[in-house]
Coordinates of C-alpha atoms and ligand atoms in Angstrom, one line a residue:
M1 CA -126.6 -124.5 -30.6
S2 CA -125.8 -128.2 -30.8
Q3 CA -128.7 -130.7 -30.9
L4 CA -130.9 -130.8 -27.9
D5 CA -132.2 -133.5 -26.0
L6 CA -135.5 -132.0 -25.2
V7 CA -137.5 -129.1 -26.3
I8 CA -140.6 -128.0 -24.1
I9 CA -143.1 -125.9 -25.5
G10 CA -145.2 -123.9 -23.0
S11 CA -143.5 -122.8 -19.7
G12 CA -146.4 -123.3 -17.1
P13 CA -146.2 -125.5 -14.1
G14 CA -146.0 -128.5 -16.4
G15 CA -143.5 -127.4 -18.8
Y16 CA -141.1 -125.7 -16.4
V17 CA -141.2 -128.3 -13.6
A18 CA -140.3 -130.7 -16.7
A19 CA -137.6 -128.5 -17.8
I20 CA -136.2 -128.3 -14.3
K21 CA -136.4 -132.3 -14.0
A22 CA -134.8 -133.0 -17.3
A23 CA -131.9 -130.6 -16.7
Q24 CA -131.3 -132.2 -13.3
L25 CA -131.3 -135.6 -14.8
G26 CA -128.6 -134.5 -17.1
L27 CA -130.6 -133.5 -20.4
K28 CA -129.9 -130.6 -22.5
V29 CA -133.1 -128.7 -22.5
A30 CA -134.6 -125.5 -24.3
L31 CA -138.0 -124.2 -23.1
V32 CA -140.1 -122.2 -25.6
E33 CA -142.6 -119.7 -24.3
K34 CA -144.7 -117.5 -26.3
D35 CA -145.5 -114.9 -23.7
P36 CA -142.9 -112.5 -22.1
N37 CA -142.8 -113.9 -18.9
L38 CA -142.4 -117.8 -17.7
G39 CA -145.0 -119.4 -15.6
G40 CA -148.2 -120.1 -17.8
T41 CA -151.8 -119.6 -16.8
C42 CA -151.3 -120.6 -13.2
L43 CA -148.6 -117.9 -12.2
N44 CA -149.7 -115.2 -14.6
V45 CA -153.4 -115.2 -14.7
G46 CA -154.7 -118.3 -12.7
C47 CA -153.8 -120.0 -9.4
I48 CA -151.5 -117.4 -8.0
P49 CA -153.2 -114.0 -8.7
S50 CA -156.7 -115.5 -7.5
K51 CA -154.7 -116.5 -4.3
A52 CA -153.5 -113.2 -3.8
L53 CA -156.9 -111.5 -4.5
L54 CA -158.8 -114.1 -2.0
H55 CA -156.1 -113.3 0.6
S56 CA -156.5 -109.5 0.3
T57 CA -160.3 -109.5 0.4
E58 CA -160.1 -112.4 3.5
V59 CA -158.1 -109.7 5.3
F60 CA -160.7 -107.1 4.6
A61 CA -163.6 -109.5 5.5
H62 CA -161.9 -110.4 8.7
A63 CA -161.3 -106.8 9.6
Q64 CA -165.2 -106.0 8.9
H65 CA -166.1 -108.7 11.3
G66 CA -163.5 -108.3 13.9
K67 CA -165.9 -106.7 16.6
K68 CA -165.9 -109.5 19.0
H69 CA -162.1 -109.8 18.8
G70 CA -161.8 -106.2 19.7
V71 CA -161.3 -104.7 16.5
V72 CA -163.2 -101.4 16.5
G73 CA -164.3 -99.6 13.4
G74 CA -164.8 -102.6 10.8
D75 CA -168.1 -101.3 9.6
K76 CA -166.6 -97.9 8.6
L77 CA -163.7 -99.6 6.5
T78 CA -163.1 -98.9 2.7
F79 CA -161.2 -101.0 0.1
D80 CA -158.8 -99.7 -2.2
V81 CA -159.1 -102.0 -5.5
A82 CA -155.8 -100.5 -7.0
A83 CA -153.6 -101.5 -4.2
M84 CA -155.1 -104.9 -3.8
M85 CA -154.2 -105.2 -7.6
A86 CA -150.7 -103.8 -7.1
N87 CA -150.2 -106.3 -4.3
K88 CA -151.3 -109.4 -6.7
D89 CA -149.0 -107.8 -9.4
K90 CA -146.0 -107.7 -7.0
V91 CA -146.7 -111.4 -5.9
V92 CA -146.8 -112.5 -9.5
S93 CA -143.7 -110.7 -10.4
Q94 CA -141.9 -112.1 -7.5
L95 CA -142.9 -115.4 -8.7
R96 CA -142.1 -115.1 -12.3
G97 CA -138.5 -113.9 -11.2
G98 CA -138.2 -116.8 -9.0
V99 CA -139.3 -119.5 -11.9
K100 CA -136.8 -117.8 -14.3
T101 CA -134.0 -118.2 -12.0
L102 CA -134.9 -121.8 -11.0
V103 CA -134.9 -122.7 -14.8
S104 CA -132.0 -120.5 -16.1
K105 CA -129.7 -121.9 -13.1
R106 CA -130.3 -125.3 -14.3
G107 CA -128.9 -124.5 -17.6
V108 CA -132.1 -124.6 -19.3
E109 CA -132.3 -122.3 -22.3
I110 CA -135.2 -120.1 -22.5
I111 CA -136.5 -119.3 -26.0
H112 CA -139.2 -116.6 -26.3
G113 CA -141.7 -117.2 -29.4
L114 CA -144.4 -119.2 -30.7
G115 CA -143.3 -122.9 -30.9
R116 CA -144.6 -125.2 -33.5
L117 CA -144.0 -128.8 -34.6
G118 CA -141.5 -128.6 -37.6
G119 CA -141.5 -132.2 -38.5
A120 CA -139.3 -135.2 -37.1
G121 CA -136.9 -133.7 -34.3
K122 CA -137.7 -130.0 -35.1
V123 CA -139.5 -127.3 -33.3
V124 CA -139.9 -123.8 -35.2
V125 CA -140.0 -120.9 -33.1
R126 CA -141.5 -117.8 -34.3
S127 CA -140.9 -114.4 -32.8
D128 CA -140.5 -110.7 -33.9
K129 CA -136.9 -111.5 -34.3
G130 CA -138.0 -114.1 -37.2
E131 CA -138.0 -117.9 -37.2
R132 CA -135.6 -120.2 -35.4
V133 CA -135.4 -124.1 -36.0
L134 CA -134.4 -126.0 -33.0
E135 CA -133.2 -129.7 -33.4
T136 CA -133.7 -132.1 -30.7
K137 CA -134.3 -135.7 -29.8
S138 CA -137.6 -135.1 -28.0
I139 CA -140.4 -132.6 -27.9
L140 CA -142.8 -132.0 -24.8
V141 CA -145.8 -130.2 -25.5
A142 CA -147.1 -128.6 -22.6
T143 CA -149.3 -125.8 -23.8
G144 CA -152.0 -125.7 -21.3
S145 CA -155.5 -124.5 -21.8
V146 CA -157.7 -121.5 -22.6
P147 CA -161.0 -120.3 -21.1
V148 CA -164.0 -121.9 -22.9
E149 CA -166.2 -119.1 -24.6
L150 CA -170.0 -119.8 -24.9
P151 CA -170.7 -119.4 -28.6
F152 CA -173.7 -117.3 -28.1
M153 CA -172.0 -114.8 -25.7
K154 CA -168.5 -114.1 -26.6
F155 CA -165.9 -112.4 -24.3
D156 CA -165.9 -108.8 -24.7
G157 CA -163.8 -107.9 -21.9
E158 CA -166.4 -105.3 -20.8
T159 CA -169.5 -107.0 -19.9
V160 CA -168.9 -110.7 -20.7
I161 CA -165.6 -111.6 -19.1
S162 CA -163.2 -114.8 -18.5
S163 CA -161.1 -115.2 -15.5
D164 CA -158.5 -113.3 -17.1
H165 CA -160.4 -110.0 -16.8
G166 CA -162.0 -111.1 -13.7
I167 CA -158.8 -110.9 -11.9
A168 CA -158.1 -107.5 -13.0
L169 CA -161.3 -105.4 -12.8
G170 CA -160.4 -101.8 -11.9
K171 CA -163.3 -101.4 -9.7
V172 CA -166.0 -103.4 -7.6
P173 CA -168.8 -104.2 -10.0
E174 CA -172.4 -103.5 -8.4
R175 CA -174.0 -106.8 -9.7
M176 CA -171.9 -109.6 -11.1
V177 CA -173.4 -112.7 -12.5
V178 CA -171.0 -115.6 -12.6
V179 CA -171.9 -118.5 -15.0
G180 CA -170.4 -121.8 -13.7
A181 CA -170.0 -122.8 -10.0
G182 CA -166.8 -124.7 -10.4
A183 CA -163.4 -123.5 -8.8
I184 CA -163.0 -120.1 -11.0
G185 CA -166.6 -119.1 -10.5
L186 CA -166.7 -119.9 -6.5
E187 CA -163.1 -118.2 -6.2
L188 CA -163.6 -115.3 -8.0
G189 CA -167.4 -114.7 -7.0
S190 CA -166.1 -114.8 -3.5
V191 CA -163.5 -112.2 -4.3
W192 CA -165.9 -109.7 -5.6
S193 CA -168.7 -110.5 -3.3
R194 CA -166.5 -109.6 -0.3
L195 CA -165.7 -106.4 -1.6
G196 CA -169.4 -105.5 -1.9
A197 CA -170.6 -107.0 -5.4
Q198 CA -174.0 -108.8 -5.6
V199 CA -172.9 -111.9 -6.9
T200 CA -175.5 -114.6 -8.6
V201 CA -173.8 -117.8 -9.6
V202 CA -175.7 -119.5 -12.3
E203 CA -175.2 -123.2 -12.7
M204 CA -176.5 -125.8 -14.7
L205 CA -176.1 -128.6 -12.7
P206 CA -178.2 -129.1 -9.3
T207 CA -175.0 -128.9 -7.2
I208 CA -172.1 -126.6 -7.1
G209 CA -168.3 -127.5 -7.1
G210 CA -168.6 -130.1 -10.0
P211 CA -168.8 -133.7 -9.9
S212 CA -165.6 -134.3 -7.8
F213 CA -167.6 -133.6 -4.7
D214 CA -170.2 -135.6 -3.0
P215 CA -173.5 -133.7 -2.7
D216 CA -173.4 -133.2 1.1
V217 CA -169.8 -131.7 0.7
A218 CA -171.3 -129.5 -2.3
K219 CA -174.4 -128.4 -0.1
A220 CA -172.4 -127.4 3.1
A221 CA -170.0 -125.2 1.0
Q222 CA -173.1 -123.6 -0.9
K223 CA -174.8 -122.8 2.6
A224 CA -171.6 -121.3 3.8
F225 CA -171.3 -119.1 0.4
E226 CA -175.0 -118.3 0.8
A227 CA -174.4 -117.1 4.5
Q228 CA -171.8 -114.8 2.9
G229 CA -174.2 -113.2 0.8
I230 CA -173.7 -115.2 -2.6
K231 CA -176.8 -116.3 -4.4
F232 CA -177.0 -119.5 -6.6
E233 CA -179.3 -120.3 -9.4
L234 CA -179.0 -123.9 -9.9
G235 CA -180.3 -126.2 -12.6
A236 CA -180.7 -123.1 -15.0
K237 CA -179.3 -123.3 -18.3
V238 CA -178.0 -120.0 -19.7
T239 CA -179.5 -118.8 -23.0
G240 CA -177.6 -115.7 -23.9
V241 CA -177.0 -112.1 -22.9
K242 CA -179.1 -108.7 -23.2
K243 CA -177.3 -105.6 -23.6
G244 CA -179.3 -102.2 -23.8
P245 CA -178.9 -98.8 -22.6
G246 CA -180.1 -99.8 -19.2
G247 CA -177.3 -102.2 -18.7
A248 CA -177.0 -105.7 -19.4
A249 CA -178.6 -108.9 -18.3
L250 CA -177.9 -112.6 -18.5
T251 CA -180.7 -114.8 -19.9
A252 CA -181.4 -118.5 -18.7
E253 CA -184.1 -121.0 -18.4
R254 CA -185.0 -123.5 -15.9
D255 CA -187.7 -126.2 -16.3
G256 CA -188.8 -124.2 -19.4
K257 CA -189.3 -120.8 -17.4
P258 CA -187.3 -118.0 -18.7
L259 CA -184.9 -116.3 -16.2
E260 CA -183.0 -112.8 -16.3
F261 CA -180.3 -111.5 -14.3
P262 CA -179.3 -108.1 -14.5
A263 CA -175.3 -107.6 -14.4
D264 CA -172.6 -105.1 -14.8
K265 CA -170.3 -108.0 -15.3
I266 CA -170.9 -111.5 -16.4
L267 CA -168.1 -113.7 -15.5
V268 CA -168.2 -117.1 -17.7
A269 CA -166.3 -119.7 -16.0
V270 CA -167.7 -122.8 -17.7
G271 CA -164.3 -124.4 -18.0
R272 CA -161.1 -124.5 -19.9
K273 CA -160.2 -126.1 -23.2
A274 CA -156.9 -127.7 -24.4
N275 CA -154.7 -124.9 -26.2
T276 CA -153.0 -126.2 -29.4
T277 CA -153.4 -122.8 -31.3
G278 CA -150.2 -122.1 -33.4
L279 CA -148.6 -125.8 -32.6
G280 CA -149.3 -126.9 -36.1
A281 CA -150.8 -130.1 -35.0
A282 CA -152.8 -130.6 -38.1
E283 CA -149.9 -130.1 -40.2
A284 CA -147.5 -132.3 -38.3
G285 CA -150.4 -135.1 -38.0
L286 CA -150.7 -134.8 -34.4
K287 CA -153.8 -136.9 -33.1
L288 CA -156.2 -134.9 -31.0
D289 CA -159.3 -136.3 -29.2
E290 CA -162.9 -134.9 -29.8
R291 CA -162.3 -132.3 -27.3
G292 CA -159.1 -131.0 -29.1
R293 CA -156.6 -132.6 -26.4
I294 CA -153.6 -134.3 -27.5
V295 CA -154.0 -138.1 -27.5
I296 CA -151.1 -139.8 -25.4
D297 CA -150.2 -143.2 -24.1
D298 CA -149.4 -144.3 -20.6
H299 CA -145.9 -142.9 -21.1
Y300 CA -147.2 -139.6 -22.5
R301 CA -146.1 -140.3 -25.9
S302 CA -148.4 -138.8 -28.8
N303 CA -148.8 -140.7 -32.1
L304 CA -145.8 -138.9 -33.6
P305 CA -142.4 -140.4 -32.6
G306 CA -140.5 -138.2 -30.1
V307 CA -143.5 -135.9 -29.4
L308 CA -144.9 -136.1 -25.7
A309 CA -147.4 -134.0 -24.1
I310 CA -148.7 -133.2 -20.6
G311 CA -150.9 -131.0 -18.5
D312 CA -153.9 -129.5 -19.3
V313 CA -153.4 -130.0 -23.2
V314 CA -154.0 -133.8 -22.2
A315 CA -156.9 -135.6 -20.7
G316 CA -157.4 -135.4 -16.9
P317 CA -158.2 -132.8 -14.4
M318 CA -156.9 -129.3 -15.3
L319 CA -154.7 -128.7 -12.4
A320 CA -151.4 -127.0 -12.0
H321 CA -150.1 -130.0 -9.6
K322 CA -151.2 -132.6 -12.1
A323 CA -149.3 -131.0 -14.7
E324 CA -146.4 -130.6 -12.5
E325 CA -146.4 -134.3 -11.5
E326 CA -146.7 -135.3 -15.3
G327 CA -143.6 -132.8 -16.0
V328 CA -141.6 -134.8 -13.4
A329 CA -142.7 -138.3 -14.9
A330 CA -142.4 -137.3 -18.4
A331 CA -138.8 -136.0 -17.8
E332 CA -137.9 -139.2 -16.0
I333 CA -139.1 -141.4 -18.9
L334 CA -137.1 -139.5 -21.3
A335 CA -134.0 -139.8 -19.0
G336 CA -134.7 -143.7 -19.2
K337 CA -136.0 -143.7 -15.6
P338 CA -139.6 -145.3 -14.5
G339 CA -141.7 -142.0 -14.5
H340 CA -145.2 -142.4 -12.8
V341 CA -148.3 -140.5 -11.8
N342 CA -150.9 -141.8 -9.0
Y343 CA -154.0 -140.6 -10.8
G344 CA -155.7 -141.8 -7.4
A345 CA -154.1 -139.5 -5.3
I346 CA -154.4 -136.0 -7.1
P347 CA -156.2 -133.3 -4.9
G348 CA -158.7 -130.8 -5.9
V349 CA -159.3 -127.7 -3.9
I350 CA -161.4 -124.5 -4.1
Y351 CA -159.9 -121.8 -2.3
T352 CA -162.9 -120.0 -0.9
E353 CA -163.7 -119.4 2.9
P354 CA -164.4 -122.0 4.0
E355 CA -162.3 -124.1 1.6
V356 CA -163.3 -127.1 -0.2
A357 CA -160.8 -130.1 -1.0
G358 CA -160.8 -133.5 -2.0
V359 CA -158.8 -136.4 -2.9
G360 CA -159.3 -140.0 -4.2
L361 CA -162.8 -141.5 -4.7
T362 CA -166.0 -139.9 -3.4
E363 CA -168.6 -141.9 -1.6
A364 CA -170.5 -141.9 -4.7
E365 CA -167.8 -142.9 -7.0
A366 CA -166.8 -145.8 -4.6
Q367 CA -170.6 -146.9 -4.8
A368 CA -170.4 -146.6 -8.7
K369 CA -167.6 -149.0 -8.7
G370 CA -169.2 -151.5 -6.5
I371 CA -167.0 -150.8 -3.5
E372 CA -168.8 -151.5 -0.2
A373 CA -167.8 -148.2 1.7
K374 CA -167.9 -147.2 5.2
V375 CA -167.8 -143.4 5.8
G376 CA -166.6 -141.2 8.8
K377 CA -167.4 -137.8 9.3
F378 CA -166.4 -134.8 11.8
A379 CA -168.0 -131.7 12.0
L380 CA -165.5 -128.7 12.7
Q381 CA -168.1 -127.5 15.3
A382 CA -166.7 -130.1 17.5
N383 CA -163.0 -129.1 17.1
G384 CA -161.3 -126.9 19.9
R385 CA -159.1 -124.9 17.5
A386 CA -162.1 -124.2 15.1
I387 CA -163.9 -122.7 17.9
A388 CA -161.3 -120.6 19.1
T389 CA -160.6 -119.2 15.3
D390 CA -163.9 -118.9 14.0
A391 CA -163.5 -121.9 11.9
T392 CA -166.7 -123.9 12.7
T393 CA -168.1 -124.2 9.4
G394 CA -167.9 -127.5 7.6
F395 CA -166.9 -130.9 8.3
V396 CA -164.3 -133.7 7.3
K397 CA -165.3 -137.0 5.4
V398 CA -163.2 -140.1 5.2
V399 CA -164.5 -142.9 2.8
A400 CA -162.9 -146.3 3.4
C401 CA -163.3 -149.8 2.2
A402 CA -165.5 -151.9 4.4
K403 CA -163.6 -154.9 3.8
T404 CA -160.1 -153.7 4.3
D405 CA -160.4 -150.4 5.9
K406 CA -158.2 -148.9 3.3
V407 CA -158.7 -145.1 3.0
L408 CA -160.5 -144.7 -0.7
G409 CA -160.9 -141.0 -0.4
V410 CA -161.1 -137.8 1.7
Q411 CA -163.5 -135.0 1.3
M412 CA -163.7 -131.8 3.4
V413 CA -165.2 -128.3 3.5
A414 CA -163.1 -126.4 6.3
K415 CA -160.9 -123.5 6.7
G416 CA -157.4 -124.4 5.7
A417 CA -158.7 -127.4 3.7
S418 CA -156.1 -126.9 1.0
E419 CA -153.4 -127.7 3.7
M420 CA -155.2 -130.4 5.7
I421 CA -155.7 -132.3 2.5
A422 CA -152.1 -132.9 2.3
A423 CA -152.1 -135.5 5.1
A424 CA -154.9 -137.4 3.1
C425 CA -152.8 -137.5 0.0
A426 CA -149.9 -138.9 1.8
H427 CA -152.3 -141.3 3.5
I428 CA -153.7 -142.5 0.1
E429 CA -150.4 -142.6 -1.6
Y430 CA -149.1 -145.2 1.0
G431 CA -152.2 -147.1 1.0
G432 CA -153.0 -146.5 4.4
S433 CA -156.0 -147.6 6.5
A434 CA -158.7 -145.3 8.3
E435 CA -157.1 -147.0 11.6
D436 CA -153.6 -145.9 10.4
I437 CA -155.0 -142.2 10.3
A438 CA -156.9 -142.7 13.8
R439 CA -153.5 -144.0 15.4
T440 CA -151.3 -141.1 14.2
C441 CA -150.7 -138.4 16.3
F442 CA -151.8 -134.9 15.2
A443 CA -151.0 -131.8 17.2
H444 CA -153.4 -130.2 19.3
P445 CA -155.1 -127.9 19.0
T446 CA -155.2 -128.1 15.1
L447 CA -158.1 -128.2 12.5
S448 CA -156.4 -131.3 11.3
E449 CA -157.5 -133.1 14.3
S450 CA -160.9 -133.1 12.3
F451 CA -159.4 -135.6 9.9
K452 CA -158.1 -137.9 12.4
E453 CA -161.7 -137.6 14.0
A454 CA -163.2 -138.6 10.8
A455 CA -161.0 -141.3 10.4
M456 CA -161.9 -142.6 13.8
A457 CA -165.6 -142.1 12.9
V458 CA -165.1 -144.9 10.4
S459 CA -165.3 -147.3 13.0
K460 CA -167.5 -145.3 15.2
S461 CA -164.8 -144.7 17.5
S462 CA -164.5 -140.7 17.4
I463 CA -163.4 -139.4 20.6
H464 CA -164.9 -135.7 20.5
S465 CA -168.3 -136.6 19.0
L466 CA -171.1 -138.6 19.9
Ligands
NAI1 P1 -165.1 -126.2 -13.8 O1 -165.1 -127.3 -15.1 O2 -164.3 -126.5 -12.6 O3 -166.5 -125.6 -13.7 C1 -167.6 -125.2 -14.6 C2 -168.9 -125.3 -14.2 O4 -169.7 -124.6 -15.2 C3 -169.6 -126.6 -13.9 O5 -170.1 -126.7 -12.7 C4 -170.4 -126.7 -15.3 O6 -171.6 -127.4 -14.6 C5 -170.9 -125.4 -15.3 N1 -171.2 -125.0 -16.6 C6 -170.8 -125.4 -17.9 N2 -171.4 -124.9 -18.9 C7 -172.5 -124.1 -18.3 C8 -173.6 -123.3 -18.7 N3 -173.6 -123.1 -20.1 N4 -174.4 -122.6 -17.8 C9 -174.2 -122.8 -16.6 N5 -173.2 -123.5 -16.1 C10 -172.3 -124.1 -16.9 O7 -164.6 -124.7 -14.8 P2 -163.8 -123.6 -14.3 O8 -164.3 -123.3 -12.7 O9 -163.9 -122.7 -15.4 O10 -162.4 -124.1 -14.2 C11 -161.8 -124.3 -15.3 C12 -160.5 -125.4 -15.0 O11 -159.6 -124.8 -14.2 C13 -161.1 -126.6 -14.2 O12 -160.3 -127.7 -14.7 C14 -160.7 -126.3 -12.9 O13 -160.5 -127.3 -12.1 C15 -159.4 -125.3 -13.0 N6 -159.0 -124.4 -11.9 C16 -158.6 -125.0 -10.8 C17 -158.6 -124.2 -9.7 C18 -158.2 -124.8 -8.5 O14 -157.8 -126.0 -8.4 N7 -158.7 -124.0 -7.1 C19 -158.9 -122.7 -9.6 C20 -159.3 -122.5 -10.8 C21 -159.4 -123.2 -12.0

């Protein structure tokens, strides 16, 4: 192969999107992937399989509770876990094929093997076929992240499991304890709870969902999940796991008092960490921060000339769409164009039912920045489409600058929030005001009208609430 313009290590949403963009811009690109399939965590063991499982279990839950809609026999339904897993695998397989086609049709060479930095302008790829050295002008590291393991309770794949195992269980556990009330814990906790597992979520913070949601949003979501049967143990610090002939139990403490939660499966979802395994970072002199993430500048450049990094392996929210945006921007920069990501408009979504979504500043973040904010809220209970479709749980909240009316952030707990938040992202991207949203025509009846009404409520002019 003649000299390449760009070698990308890692084919997750960051890497493969960067490969496509760079090829579109005329660069000669190779994409190195250690796994047999492209798509990384998101496609193979993360976002996509979990969405398939969430959908299957939603279908089941809706059928079970469909009596008032005329669905008879919901209380007698049974569930076939193997069929659900087969459907999930089919979804993943279809998308793997799609990514491979998209990448290869753009002329990107796909090389399977473990890529490592091999000195200036070189990537060494090791596979069972041996080692191959790629010569390139630039290197983009997009090696993603791996689940964080608690040092005192290592993953054993049987009792103490990570999300990788949690999306592939062969049967419904009787009792599942989830450690961590972040996106993974809440999504997979919902999946297994809907199928009948007694799910208890143990979280060290006083609220669920992490710091990117305001307490009122987190509380409303918690109440909705509790109504579905999920138990929450907040403010509890996990101390270990007891395994004995009678089964296992997670041990924790709160205010110095010991707690114990018997469990068949303990799903640890306490975050993910940057993955630089096998990259040869130390040998190459690649600078990492205290959390093992590659240190980059505003243009994704590491301390090594010609080596850039994006996605979960660098600082910022570990989200597929953040990695995608960075992949596009990095490719543009390498092609001599002004690549840029607006980090103030990256949405966060938890795909439960109802979903939880947010973009921009929370009310608390605006206050912490010393910005005087006005808040408008609208409850789904007052939305016609929500009443017609059993979707009355939750609310939409718009945070705007008190002086300029510019929208600073939007948060919501609502069915379909993952789709509704897109309109908020666009408004924030364009620097729109709450009045701009209020004067935009939304289709009726839609759940999205709650967003418009919340924007109206910023100036106390909501039509459908008092
Ligand atoms: P997370 O960082 O979102 O949440 C972890 C939670 O665990 C936090 O609430 C934290 O306070 C808690 N925690 C940490 N240590 C603990 C301990 N020892 N005991 C009890 N609680 C503890 O991490 P999560 O859910 O594992 O997700 C990992 C990454 O993947 C995140 O960056 C997340 O945003 C991303 N992701 C995003 C999804 C989405 O966008 N829907 C879905 C799945 C993952």
